[in-house]
Short mmCIF file of C-alpha atoms in Angstrom, two decimals:
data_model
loop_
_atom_site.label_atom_id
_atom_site.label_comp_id
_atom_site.label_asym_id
_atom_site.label_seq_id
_atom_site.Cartn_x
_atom_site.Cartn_y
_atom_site.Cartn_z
CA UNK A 1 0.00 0.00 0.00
CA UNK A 2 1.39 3.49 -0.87
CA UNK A 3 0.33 7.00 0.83
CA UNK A 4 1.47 9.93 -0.58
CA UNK A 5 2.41 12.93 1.34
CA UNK A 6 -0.92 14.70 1.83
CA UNK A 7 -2.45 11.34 2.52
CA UNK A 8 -0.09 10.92 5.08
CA UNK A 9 -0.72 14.88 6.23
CA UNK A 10 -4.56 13.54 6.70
CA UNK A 11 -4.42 10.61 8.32
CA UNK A 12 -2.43 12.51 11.16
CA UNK A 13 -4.88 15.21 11.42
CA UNK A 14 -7.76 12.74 11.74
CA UNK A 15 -6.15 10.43 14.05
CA UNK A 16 -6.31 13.82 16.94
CA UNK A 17 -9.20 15.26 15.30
CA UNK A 18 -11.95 12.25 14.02
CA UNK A 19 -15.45 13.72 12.53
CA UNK A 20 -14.71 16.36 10.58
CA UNK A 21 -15.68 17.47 6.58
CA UNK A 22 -13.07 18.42 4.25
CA UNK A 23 -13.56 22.22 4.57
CA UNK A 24 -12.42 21.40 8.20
CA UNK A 25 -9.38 19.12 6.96
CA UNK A 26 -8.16 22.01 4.62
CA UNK A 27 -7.67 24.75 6.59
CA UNK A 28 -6.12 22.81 9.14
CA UNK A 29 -3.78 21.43 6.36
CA UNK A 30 -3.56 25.11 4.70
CA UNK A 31 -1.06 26.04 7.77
CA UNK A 32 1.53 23.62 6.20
CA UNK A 33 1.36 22.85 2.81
CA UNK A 34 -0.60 25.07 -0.27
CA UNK A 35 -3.25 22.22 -1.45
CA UNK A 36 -6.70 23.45 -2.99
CA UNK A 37 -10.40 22.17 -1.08
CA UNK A 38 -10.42 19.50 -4.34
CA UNK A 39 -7.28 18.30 -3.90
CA UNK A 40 -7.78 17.49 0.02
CA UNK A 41 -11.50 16.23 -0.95
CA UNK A 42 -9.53 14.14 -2.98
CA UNK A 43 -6.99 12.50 -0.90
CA UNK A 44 -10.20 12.14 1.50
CA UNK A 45 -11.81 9.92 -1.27
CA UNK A 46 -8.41 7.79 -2.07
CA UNK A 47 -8.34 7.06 1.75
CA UNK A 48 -11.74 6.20 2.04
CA UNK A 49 -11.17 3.85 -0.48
CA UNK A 50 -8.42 1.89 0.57
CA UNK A 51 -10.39 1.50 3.91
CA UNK A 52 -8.31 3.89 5.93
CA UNK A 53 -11.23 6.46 6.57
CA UNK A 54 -14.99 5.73 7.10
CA UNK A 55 -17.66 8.71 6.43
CA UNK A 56 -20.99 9.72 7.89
CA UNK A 57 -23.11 12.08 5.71
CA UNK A 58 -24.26 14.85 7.91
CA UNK A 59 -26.06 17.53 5.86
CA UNK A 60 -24.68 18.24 2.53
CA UNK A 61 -21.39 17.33 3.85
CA UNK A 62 -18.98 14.12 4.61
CA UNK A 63 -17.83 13.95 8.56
CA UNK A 64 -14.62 11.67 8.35
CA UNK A 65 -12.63 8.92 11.03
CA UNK A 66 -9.19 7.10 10.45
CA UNK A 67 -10.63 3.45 10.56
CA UNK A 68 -7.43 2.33 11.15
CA UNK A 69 -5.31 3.26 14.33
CA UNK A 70 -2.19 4.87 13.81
CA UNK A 71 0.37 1.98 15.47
CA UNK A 72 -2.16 -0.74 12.63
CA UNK A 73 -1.31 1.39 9.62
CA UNK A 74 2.20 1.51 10.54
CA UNK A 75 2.40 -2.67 10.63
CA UNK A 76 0.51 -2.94 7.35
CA UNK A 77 3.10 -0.45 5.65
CA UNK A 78 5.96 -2.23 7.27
CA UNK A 79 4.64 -5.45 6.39
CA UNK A 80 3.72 -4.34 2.69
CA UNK A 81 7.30 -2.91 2.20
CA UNK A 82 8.75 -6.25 3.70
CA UNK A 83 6.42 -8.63 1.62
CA UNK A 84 7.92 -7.15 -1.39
CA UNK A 85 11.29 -7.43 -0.71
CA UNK A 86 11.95 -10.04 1.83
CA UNK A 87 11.40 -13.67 1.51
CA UNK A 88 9.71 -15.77 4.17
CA UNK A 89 12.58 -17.28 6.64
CA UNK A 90 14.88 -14.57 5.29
CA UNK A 91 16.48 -12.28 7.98
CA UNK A 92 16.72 -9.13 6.27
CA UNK A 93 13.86 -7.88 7.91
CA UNK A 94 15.37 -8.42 11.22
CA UNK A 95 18.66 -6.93 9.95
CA UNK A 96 16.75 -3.77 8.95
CA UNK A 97 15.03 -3.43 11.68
CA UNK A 98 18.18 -3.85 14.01
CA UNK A 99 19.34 -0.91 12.43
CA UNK A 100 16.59 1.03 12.89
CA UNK A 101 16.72 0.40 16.60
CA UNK A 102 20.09 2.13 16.82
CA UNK A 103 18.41 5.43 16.57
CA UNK A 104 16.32 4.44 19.90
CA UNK A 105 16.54 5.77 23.08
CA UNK A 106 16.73 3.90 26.50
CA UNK A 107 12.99 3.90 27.02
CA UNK A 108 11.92 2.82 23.32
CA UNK A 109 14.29 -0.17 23.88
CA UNK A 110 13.30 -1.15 27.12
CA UNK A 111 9.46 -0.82 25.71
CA UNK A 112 10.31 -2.88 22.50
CA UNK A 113 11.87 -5.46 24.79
CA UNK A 114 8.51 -5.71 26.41
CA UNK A 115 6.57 -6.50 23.64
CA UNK A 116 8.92 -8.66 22.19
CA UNK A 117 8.38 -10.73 25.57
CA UNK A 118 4.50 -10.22 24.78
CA UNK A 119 5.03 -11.99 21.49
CA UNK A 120 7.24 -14.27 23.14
CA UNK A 121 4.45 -15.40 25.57
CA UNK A 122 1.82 -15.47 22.64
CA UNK A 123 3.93 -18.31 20.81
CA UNK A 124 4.08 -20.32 23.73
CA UNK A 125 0.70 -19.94 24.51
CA UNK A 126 0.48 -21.24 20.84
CA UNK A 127 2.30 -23.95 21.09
CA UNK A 128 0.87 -25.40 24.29
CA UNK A 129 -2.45 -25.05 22.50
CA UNK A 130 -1.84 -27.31 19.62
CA UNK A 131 -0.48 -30.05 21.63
#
């Protein structure tokens, strides 16, 4: 999946600011980047259609919500980018990832470590099940 930049811009509005029409959307976006009311209306419409927004009709107008939370969106890009270039068992992904990490502080660690232990726990759970 692919979001360009504006799509990107909305999605982060909407995620702090759910339920609101495009006119809303634009002049919130109009404080960083020059984009005309059609051109935000549609990057609304592209989102909506790849499922990330939903929209309630109030009045002549569109109200919109993310559909997807923010932390989601991020593991279906990540997992999208790595589908295309990593084969199953490979351990690029871990690799790149490893790297990443370097530009963590302390606290990020120590909270990825957590949730690695999460998934950890998860597996096992897993396993124990199928037996």
């Amino acid at each position: 999946m692919f979001l360009g930049e504006l799509e990107k811009q909305v999605l982060q509005y909407l995620w702090s600011s759910p339920g609101v029409d495009v006119k809303r959307v634009h002049a919130e976006l109009a404080k960083q980047r020059d984009s005309s009311l059609n051109t935000v209306q549609s990057a609304l419409e592209r989102l909506f259609k790849k499922g990330l927004l939903s929209r309630e009709k109030q009045g002549h107008a569109y109200l919109y919500r993310a559909e997807v939370a923010r932390n989601d969106l991020i593991a279906k890009l990540i997992d999208s980018v790595a589908s295309d270039f990593v084969s199953k068992g490979e351990s690029s992904l871990i690799a790149a990832f490893s790297s990443v990490s370097t530009e963590m502080d302390e606290a990020q660690l120590d909270r990825l470590e957590q949730l690695i232990e999460i998934q950890r726990q998860q597996l096992k759970k897993g396993d124990s099940s199928a037996d």
